[in-house]
Short mmCIF file of C-alpha atoms and ligand atoms in Angstrom, two decimals:
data_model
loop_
_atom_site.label_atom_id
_atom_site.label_comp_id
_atom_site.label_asym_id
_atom_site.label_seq_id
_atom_site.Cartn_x
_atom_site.Cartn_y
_atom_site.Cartn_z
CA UNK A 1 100.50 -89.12 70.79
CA UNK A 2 98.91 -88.10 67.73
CA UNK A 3 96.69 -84.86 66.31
CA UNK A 4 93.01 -86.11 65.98
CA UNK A 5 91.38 -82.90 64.68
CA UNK A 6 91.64 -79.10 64.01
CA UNK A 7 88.79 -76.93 64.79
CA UNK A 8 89.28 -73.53 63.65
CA UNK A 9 86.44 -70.69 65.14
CA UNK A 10 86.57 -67.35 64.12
CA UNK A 11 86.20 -64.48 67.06
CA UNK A 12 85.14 -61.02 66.95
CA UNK A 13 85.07 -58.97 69.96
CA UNK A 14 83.49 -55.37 69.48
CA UNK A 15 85.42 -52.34 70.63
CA UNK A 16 83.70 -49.23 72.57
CA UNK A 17 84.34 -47.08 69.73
CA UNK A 18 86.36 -47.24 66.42
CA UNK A 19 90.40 -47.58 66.60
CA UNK A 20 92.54 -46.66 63.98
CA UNK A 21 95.86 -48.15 63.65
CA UNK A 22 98.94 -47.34 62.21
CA UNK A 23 98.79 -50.34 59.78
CA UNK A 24 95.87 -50.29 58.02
CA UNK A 25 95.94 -46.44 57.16
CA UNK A 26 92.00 -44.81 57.41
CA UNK A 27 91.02 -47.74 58.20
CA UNK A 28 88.61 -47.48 61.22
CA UNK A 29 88.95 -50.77 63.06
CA UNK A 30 85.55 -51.64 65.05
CA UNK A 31 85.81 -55.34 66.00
CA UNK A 32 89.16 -57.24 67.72
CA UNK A 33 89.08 -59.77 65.28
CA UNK A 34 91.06 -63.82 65.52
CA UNK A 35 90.97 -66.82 64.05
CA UNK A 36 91.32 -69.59 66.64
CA UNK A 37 92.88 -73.43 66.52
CA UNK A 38 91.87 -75.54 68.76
CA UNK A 39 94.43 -79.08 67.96
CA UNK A 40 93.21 -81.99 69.76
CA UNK A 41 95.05 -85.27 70.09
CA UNK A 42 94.48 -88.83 70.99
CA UNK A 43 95.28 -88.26 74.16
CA UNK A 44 92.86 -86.16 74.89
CA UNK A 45 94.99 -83.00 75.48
CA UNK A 46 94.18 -79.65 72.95
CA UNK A 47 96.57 -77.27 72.36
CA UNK A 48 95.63 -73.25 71.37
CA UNK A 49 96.76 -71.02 69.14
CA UNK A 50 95.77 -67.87 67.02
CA UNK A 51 95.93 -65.51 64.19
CA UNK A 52 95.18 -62.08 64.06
CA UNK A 53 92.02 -61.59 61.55
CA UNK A 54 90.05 -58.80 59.93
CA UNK A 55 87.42 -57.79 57.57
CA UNK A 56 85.21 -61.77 58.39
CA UNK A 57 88.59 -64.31 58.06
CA UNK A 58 89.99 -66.47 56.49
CA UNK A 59 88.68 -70.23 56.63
CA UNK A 60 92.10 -72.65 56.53
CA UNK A 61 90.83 -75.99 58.74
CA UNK A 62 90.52 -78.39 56.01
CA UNK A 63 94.18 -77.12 55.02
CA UNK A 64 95.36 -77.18 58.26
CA UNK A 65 94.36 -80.51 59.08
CA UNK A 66 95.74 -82.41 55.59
CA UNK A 67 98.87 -81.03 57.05
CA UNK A 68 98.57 -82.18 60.40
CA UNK A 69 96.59 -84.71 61.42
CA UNK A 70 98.35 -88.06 62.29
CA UNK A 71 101.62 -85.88 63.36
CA UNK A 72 103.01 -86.63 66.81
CA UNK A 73 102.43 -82.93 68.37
CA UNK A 74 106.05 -83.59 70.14
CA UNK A 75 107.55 -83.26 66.67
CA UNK A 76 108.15 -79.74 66.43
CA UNK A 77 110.58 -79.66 64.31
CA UNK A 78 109.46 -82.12 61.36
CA UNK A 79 105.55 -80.06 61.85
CA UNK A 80 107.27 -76.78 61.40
CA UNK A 81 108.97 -78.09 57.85
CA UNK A 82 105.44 -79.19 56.68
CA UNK A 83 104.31 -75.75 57.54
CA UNK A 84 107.08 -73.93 55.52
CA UNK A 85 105.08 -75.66 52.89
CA UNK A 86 101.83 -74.45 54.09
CA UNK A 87 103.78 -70.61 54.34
CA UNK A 88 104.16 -71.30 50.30
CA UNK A 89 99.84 -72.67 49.68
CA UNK A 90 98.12 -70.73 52.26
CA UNK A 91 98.08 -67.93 55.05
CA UNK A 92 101.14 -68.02 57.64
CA UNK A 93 100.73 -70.53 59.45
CA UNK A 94 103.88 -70.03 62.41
CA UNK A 95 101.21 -69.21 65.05
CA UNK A 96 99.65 -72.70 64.71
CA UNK A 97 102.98 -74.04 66.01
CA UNK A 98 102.14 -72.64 69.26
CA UNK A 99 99.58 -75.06 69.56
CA UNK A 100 102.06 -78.15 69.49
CA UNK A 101 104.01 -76.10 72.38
CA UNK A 102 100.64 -75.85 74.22
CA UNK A 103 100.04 -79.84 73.76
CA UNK A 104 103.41 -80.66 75.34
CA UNK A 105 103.59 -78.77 77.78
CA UNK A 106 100.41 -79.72 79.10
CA UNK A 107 101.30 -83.19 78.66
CA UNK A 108 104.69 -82.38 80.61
CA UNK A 109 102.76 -80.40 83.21
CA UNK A 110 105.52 -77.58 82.33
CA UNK A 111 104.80 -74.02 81.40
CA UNK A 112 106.14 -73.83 77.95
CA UNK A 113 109.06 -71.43 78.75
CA UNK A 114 110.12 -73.93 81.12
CA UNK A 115 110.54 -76.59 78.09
CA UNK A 116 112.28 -73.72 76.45
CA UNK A 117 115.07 -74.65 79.23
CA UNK A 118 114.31 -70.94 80.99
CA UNK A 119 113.15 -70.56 84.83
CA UNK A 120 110.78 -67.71 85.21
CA UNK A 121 111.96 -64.20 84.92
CA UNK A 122 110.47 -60.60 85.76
CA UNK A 123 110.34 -58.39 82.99
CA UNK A 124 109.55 -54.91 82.43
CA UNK A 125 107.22 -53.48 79.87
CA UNK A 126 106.51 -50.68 77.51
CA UNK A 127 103.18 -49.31 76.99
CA UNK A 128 102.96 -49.79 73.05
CA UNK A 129 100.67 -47.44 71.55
CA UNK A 130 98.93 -48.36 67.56
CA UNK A 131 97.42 -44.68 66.82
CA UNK A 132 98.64 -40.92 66.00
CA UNK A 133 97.09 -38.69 67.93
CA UNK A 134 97.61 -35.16 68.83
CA UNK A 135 100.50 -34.08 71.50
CA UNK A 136 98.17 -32.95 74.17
CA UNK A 137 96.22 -35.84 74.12
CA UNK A 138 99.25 -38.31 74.21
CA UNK A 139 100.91 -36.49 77.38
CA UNK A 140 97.57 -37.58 79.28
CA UNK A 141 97.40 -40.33 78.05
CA UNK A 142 101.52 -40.82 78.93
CA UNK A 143 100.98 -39.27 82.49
CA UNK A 144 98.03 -42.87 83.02
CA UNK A 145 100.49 -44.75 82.09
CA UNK A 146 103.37 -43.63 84.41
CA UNK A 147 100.76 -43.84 87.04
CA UNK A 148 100.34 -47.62 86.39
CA UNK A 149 104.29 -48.19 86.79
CA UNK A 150 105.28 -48.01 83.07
CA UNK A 151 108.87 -46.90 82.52
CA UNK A 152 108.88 -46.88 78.96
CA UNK A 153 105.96 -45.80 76.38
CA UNK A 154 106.30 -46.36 72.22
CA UNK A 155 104.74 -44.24 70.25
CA UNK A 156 103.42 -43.58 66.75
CA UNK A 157 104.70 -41.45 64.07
CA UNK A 158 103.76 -41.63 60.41
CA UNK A 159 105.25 -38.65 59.27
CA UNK A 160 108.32 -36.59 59.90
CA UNK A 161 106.46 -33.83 61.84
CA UNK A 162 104.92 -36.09 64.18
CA UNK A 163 108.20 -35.88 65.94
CA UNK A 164 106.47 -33.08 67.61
CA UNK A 165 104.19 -35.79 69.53
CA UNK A 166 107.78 -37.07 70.81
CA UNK A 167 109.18 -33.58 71.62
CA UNK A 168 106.36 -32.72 73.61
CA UNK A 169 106.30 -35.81 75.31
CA UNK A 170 109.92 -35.79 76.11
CA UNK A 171 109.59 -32.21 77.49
CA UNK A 172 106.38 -33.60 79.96
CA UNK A 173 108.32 -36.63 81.34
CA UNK A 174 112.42 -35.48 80.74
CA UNK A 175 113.19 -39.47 82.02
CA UNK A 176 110.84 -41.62 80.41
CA UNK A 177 112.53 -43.81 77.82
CA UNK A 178 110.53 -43.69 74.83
CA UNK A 179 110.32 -45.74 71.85
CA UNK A 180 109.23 -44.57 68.52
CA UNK A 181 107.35 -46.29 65.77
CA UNK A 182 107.13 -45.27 61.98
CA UNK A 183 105.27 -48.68 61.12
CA UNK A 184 106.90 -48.25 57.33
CA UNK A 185 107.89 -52.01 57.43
CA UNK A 186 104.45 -53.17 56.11
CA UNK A 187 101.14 -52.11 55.90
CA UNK A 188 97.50 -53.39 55.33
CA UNK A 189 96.27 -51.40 52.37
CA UNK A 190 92.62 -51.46 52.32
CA UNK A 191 91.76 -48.07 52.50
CA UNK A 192 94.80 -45.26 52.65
CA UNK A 193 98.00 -46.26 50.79
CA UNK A 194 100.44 -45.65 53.57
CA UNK A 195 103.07 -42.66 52.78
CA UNK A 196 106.51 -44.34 52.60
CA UNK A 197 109.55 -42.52 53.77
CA UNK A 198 113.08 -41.69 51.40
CA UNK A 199 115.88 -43.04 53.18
CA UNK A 200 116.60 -39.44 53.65
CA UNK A 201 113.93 -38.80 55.35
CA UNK A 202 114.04 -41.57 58.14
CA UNK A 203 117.54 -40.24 58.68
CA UNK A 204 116.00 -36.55 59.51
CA UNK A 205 113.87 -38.53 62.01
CA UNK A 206 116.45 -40.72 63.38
CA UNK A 207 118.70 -37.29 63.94
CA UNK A 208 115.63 -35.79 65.35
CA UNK A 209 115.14 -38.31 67.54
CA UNK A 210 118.95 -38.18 68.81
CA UNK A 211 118.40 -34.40 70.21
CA UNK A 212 115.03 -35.56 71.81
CA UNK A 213 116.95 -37.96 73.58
CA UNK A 214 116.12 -41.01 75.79
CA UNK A 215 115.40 -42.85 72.69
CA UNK A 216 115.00 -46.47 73.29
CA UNK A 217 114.98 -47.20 69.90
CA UNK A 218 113.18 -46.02 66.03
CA UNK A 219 111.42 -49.12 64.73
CA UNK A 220 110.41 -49.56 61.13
CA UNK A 221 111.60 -46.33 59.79
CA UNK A 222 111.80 -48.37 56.38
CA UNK A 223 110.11 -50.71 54.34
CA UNK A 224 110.63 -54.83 56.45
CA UNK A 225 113.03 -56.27 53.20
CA UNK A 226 115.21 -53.61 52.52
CA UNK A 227 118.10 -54.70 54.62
CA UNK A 228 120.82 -52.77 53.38
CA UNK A 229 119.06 -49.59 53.62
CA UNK A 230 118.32 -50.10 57.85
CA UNK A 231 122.22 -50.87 57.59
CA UNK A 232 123.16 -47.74 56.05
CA UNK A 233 120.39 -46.19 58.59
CA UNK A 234 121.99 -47.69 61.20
CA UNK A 235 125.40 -46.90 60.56
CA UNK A 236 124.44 -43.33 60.50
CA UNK A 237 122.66 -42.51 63.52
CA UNK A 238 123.23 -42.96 67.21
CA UNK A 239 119.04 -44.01 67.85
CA UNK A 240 119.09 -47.64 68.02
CA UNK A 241 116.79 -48.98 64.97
CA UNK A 242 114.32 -51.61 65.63
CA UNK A 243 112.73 -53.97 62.79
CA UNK A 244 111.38 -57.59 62.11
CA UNK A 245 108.34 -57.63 63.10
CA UNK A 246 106.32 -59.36 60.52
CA UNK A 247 109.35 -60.90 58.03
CA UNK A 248 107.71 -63.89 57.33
CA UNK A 249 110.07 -67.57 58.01
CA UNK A 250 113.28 -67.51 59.87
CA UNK A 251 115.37 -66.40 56.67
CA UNK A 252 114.47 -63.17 56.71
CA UNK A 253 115.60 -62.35 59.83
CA UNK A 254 118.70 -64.01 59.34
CA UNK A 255 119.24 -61.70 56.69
CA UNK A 256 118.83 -58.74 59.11
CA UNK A 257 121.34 -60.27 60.93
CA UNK A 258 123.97 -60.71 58.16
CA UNK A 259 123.31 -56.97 56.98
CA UNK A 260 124.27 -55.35 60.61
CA UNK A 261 120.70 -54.24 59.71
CA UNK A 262 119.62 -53.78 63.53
CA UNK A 263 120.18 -52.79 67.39
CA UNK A 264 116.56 -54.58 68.04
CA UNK A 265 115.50 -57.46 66.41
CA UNK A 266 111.57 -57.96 66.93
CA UNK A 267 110.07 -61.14 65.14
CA UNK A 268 106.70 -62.14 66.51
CA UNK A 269 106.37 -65.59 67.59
CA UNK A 270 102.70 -65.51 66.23
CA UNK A 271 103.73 -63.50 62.46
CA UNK A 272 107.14 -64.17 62.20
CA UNK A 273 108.25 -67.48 63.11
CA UNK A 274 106.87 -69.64 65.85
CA UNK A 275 108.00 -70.10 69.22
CA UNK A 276 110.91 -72.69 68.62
CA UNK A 277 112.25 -70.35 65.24
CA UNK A 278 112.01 -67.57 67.66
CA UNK A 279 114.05 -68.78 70.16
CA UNK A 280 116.79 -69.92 67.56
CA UNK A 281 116.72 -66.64 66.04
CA UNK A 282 117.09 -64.62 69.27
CA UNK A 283 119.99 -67.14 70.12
CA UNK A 284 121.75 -65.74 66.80
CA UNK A 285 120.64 -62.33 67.50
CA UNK A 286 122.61 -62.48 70.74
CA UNK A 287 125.68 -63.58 68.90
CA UNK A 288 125.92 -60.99 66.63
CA UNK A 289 125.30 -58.14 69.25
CA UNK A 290 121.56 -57.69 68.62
CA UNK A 291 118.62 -56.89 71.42
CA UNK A 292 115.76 -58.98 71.19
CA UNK A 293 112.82 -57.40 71.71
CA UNK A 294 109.67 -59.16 69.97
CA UNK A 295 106.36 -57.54 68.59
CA UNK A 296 103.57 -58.86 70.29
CA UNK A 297 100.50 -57.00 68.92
CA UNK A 298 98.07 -59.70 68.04
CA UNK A 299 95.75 -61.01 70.81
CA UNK A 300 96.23 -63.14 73.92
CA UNK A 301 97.43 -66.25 72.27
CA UNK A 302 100.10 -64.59 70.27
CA UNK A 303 100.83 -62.36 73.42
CA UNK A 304 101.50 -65.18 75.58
CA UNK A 305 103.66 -67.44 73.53
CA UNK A 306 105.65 -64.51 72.70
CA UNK A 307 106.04 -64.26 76.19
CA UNK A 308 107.69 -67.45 77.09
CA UNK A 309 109.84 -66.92 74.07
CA UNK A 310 111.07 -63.45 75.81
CA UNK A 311 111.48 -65.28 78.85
CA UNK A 312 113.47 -68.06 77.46
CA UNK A 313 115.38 -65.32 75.35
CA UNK A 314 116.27 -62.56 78.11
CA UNK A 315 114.32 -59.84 76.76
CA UNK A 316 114.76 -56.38 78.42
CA UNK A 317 111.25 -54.94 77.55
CA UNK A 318 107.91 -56.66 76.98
CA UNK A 319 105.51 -55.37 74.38
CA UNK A 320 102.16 -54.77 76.18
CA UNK A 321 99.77 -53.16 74.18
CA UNK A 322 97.53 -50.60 75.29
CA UNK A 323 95.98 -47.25 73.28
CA UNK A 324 92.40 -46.80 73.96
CA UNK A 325 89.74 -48.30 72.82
CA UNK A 326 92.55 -51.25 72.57
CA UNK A 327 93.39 -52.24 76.08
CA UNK A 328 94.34 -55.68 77.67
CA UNK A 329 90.75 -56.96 78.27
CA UNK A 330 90.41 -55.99 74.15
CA UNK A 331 93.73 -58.17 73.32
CA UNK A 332 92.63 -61.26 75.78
CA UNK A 333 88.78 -61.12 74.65
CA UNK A 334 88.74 -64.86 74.16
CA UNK A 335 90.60 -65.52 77.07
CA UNK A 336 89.69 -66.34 80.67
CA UNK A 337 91.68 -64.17 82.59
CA UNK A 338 93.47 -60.70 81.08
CA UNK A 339 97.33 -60.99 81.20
CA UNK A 340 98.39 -57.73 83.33
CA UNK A 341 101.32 -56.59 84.36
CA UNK A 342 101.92 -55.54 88.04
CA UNK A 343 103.88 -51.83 88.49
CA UNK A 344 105.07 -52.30 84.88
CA UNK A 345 106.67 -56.11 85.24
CA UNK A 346 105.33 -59.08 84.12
CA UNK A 347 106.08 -63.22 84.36
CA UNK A 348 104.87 -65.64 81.39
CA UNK A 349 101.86 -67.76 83.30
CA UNK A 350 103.75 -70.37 85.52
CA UNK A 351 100.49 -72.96 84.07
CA UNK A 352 101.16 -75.89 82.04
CA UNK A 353 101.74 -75.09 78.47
CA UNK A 354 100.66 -71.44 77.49
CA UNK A 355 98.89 -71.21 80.92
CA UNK A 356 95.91 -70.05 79.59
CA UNK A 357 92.38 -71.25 78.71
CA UNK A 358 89.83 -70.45 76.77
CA UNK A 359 86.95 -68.14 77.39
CA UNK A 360 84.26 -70.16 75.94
CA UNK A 361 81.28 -67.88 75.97
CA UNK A 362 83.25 -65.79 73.60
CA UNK A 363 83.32 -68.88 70.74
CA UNK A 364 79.78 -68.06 69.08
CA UNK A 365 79.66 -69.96 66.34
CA UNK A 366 79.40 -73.23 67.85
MG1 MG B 401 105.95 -52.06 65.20
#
């Protein structure tokens, strides 16, 4: 089999009212933004995959394709070392590799985490919010969630006070587990230069967090490279510290690894890695004592392939986004069906390949 094209389109999905995440500080995000690969082959399969997008895209097909086309899809590994060179020209590229996954499996007739050697596997999720709001307004928002079957809710802090969302969460709903994210391991910086925090202040937090209690664990307290610093962190507080989201190529979560930097390691298939990187680091993680938990905040694509990989790598949690105007429907705009979970557990799609198709009406510029 052999790639015949790439088409790239680029999707934007308005939102019912302005959202304002964490990452790009002031930034008031309107649109759900991706850009979207369609790989076709000469045997007539396409494979999907995506990129999260902003501000209009980024245009990469002709780049793409120089690198790809000819390429037996079923090569995974010899694609992935062309696109370490693509990682060093052009945007990061790992979320094209769930394309190839996509291909094969469809070819197999096998849903992708079953090529990943994995039978299917229930698995719980957190309700992951992206925005600071005030304490009132997160306990209702909390209180929908546990109605829905969540067990577990993450939420945003930006600065050492906002542990007061947590506290007042904690005192609403004494057994919820709840995870807390700083989002100091990267930021967009359009608008706001984010605030970054002093070691010794993301060890005030991390105590904090300790007499809350129920802490599932603090992720990105500090900035994503600074390895030895989330070691020292980590040595000094009992709150389990989280990280690894968007380290970009397999290295630099190997070097997480080799610092004792972690309790959660949380590459995302779609920023981080790829899905067959992903599953190689989460087979290391394991070895050295590490819970791997990955980020999935991108859109249904990204979602999905980083669900196989959890279901191929035992995750305990699932990432399933969902903070208002962001929802599920928002994430899988270009989908068509919304991945949900039922009571707060969800199975990867049991489809051939990523088990999911394309929502065509929402590609306008063909
Ligand atoms: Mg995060």
């Amino acid at each position: 089999m052999k790639i015949t094209g790439v088409t790239q389109h680029h999707v934007e999905h308005a939102m019912d009212e302005p959202f304002h995440p964490t990452w790009i500080p002031g930034y008031p995000q309107a649109t759900h933004e991706a850009e979207l690969f369609e790989i076709e082959t000469d045997a007539g399969i396409t494979g999907l995959a995506a990129s999260p997008s902003f501000a209009g895209g980024l245009d990469y097909e002709d780049q793409l394709s120089y690198f790809l086309l000819g390429e037996d899809p079923h090569n995974v590994e010899g694609i992935l070392r062309k696109l370490e060179g693509f990682n060093l020209v052009g945007p990061r590229p790992w979320h094209v590799e769930h394309a190839l996954w996509d291909i094969i499996g469809k070819d197999a007739g096998k849903p992708v985490y079953e090529l990943l050697g994995a039978e299917s596997r229930e698995i719980p999720v957190y309700a992951s919010t992206g925005q600071v709001i005030d304490a009132d307004e997160r306990v209702d928002y909390v209180q929908e969630r546990v109605s829905e079957g969540y067990e577990a809710v993450k939420l945003r802090i930006t600065e050492p006070e906002h542990t007061e969302i947590v506290r007042a969460v904690r005192d609403a709903f004494p057994e919820l587990t709840l995870m807390v994210d700083a989002n100091k391991g990267w930021a967009v910086r359009v608008m706001d230069e984010e605030r970054q925090w002093s070691f010794a202040e993301a060890l005030t937090v991390a105590r904090e967090l300790e007499e809350i209690g129920g802490i599932g664990w603090l992720e990105e307290p500090l900035p994503r490279h600074d390895f030895e610093g989330y070691a020292r962190l980590r040595e000094a507080t009992d709150v389990p510290i989280a990280g690894g989201e968007f380290n970009n190529g397999a290295w630099q979560l190997r070097e997480h690894l080799t610092h004792d930097s972690l309790d959660v390691l949380q590459p995302d298939a779609a920023l981080a890695t790829g899905i067959k990187r992903a599953t190689e680091i989460a087979a290391m993680a394991r070895q050295h004592g590490v819970t791997f938990v990955p980020h999935t905040w991108t859109n249904g694509l990204g979602f999905v392939a980083n669900l196989h990989v959890m279901t191929a790598a035992g995750s305990p949690w699932c990432e399933f986004s969902i903070d208002p105007p962001w929802t599920p429907a928002v994430r899988d705009c270009f989908l068509t069906e919304t991945i949900d979970h039922e009571d707060g557990i969800i199975t990867a799609p049991e489809g051939p390949g990523l088990g999911v198709e394309l929502d065509r009406n929402q590609i306008t510029d063909e």
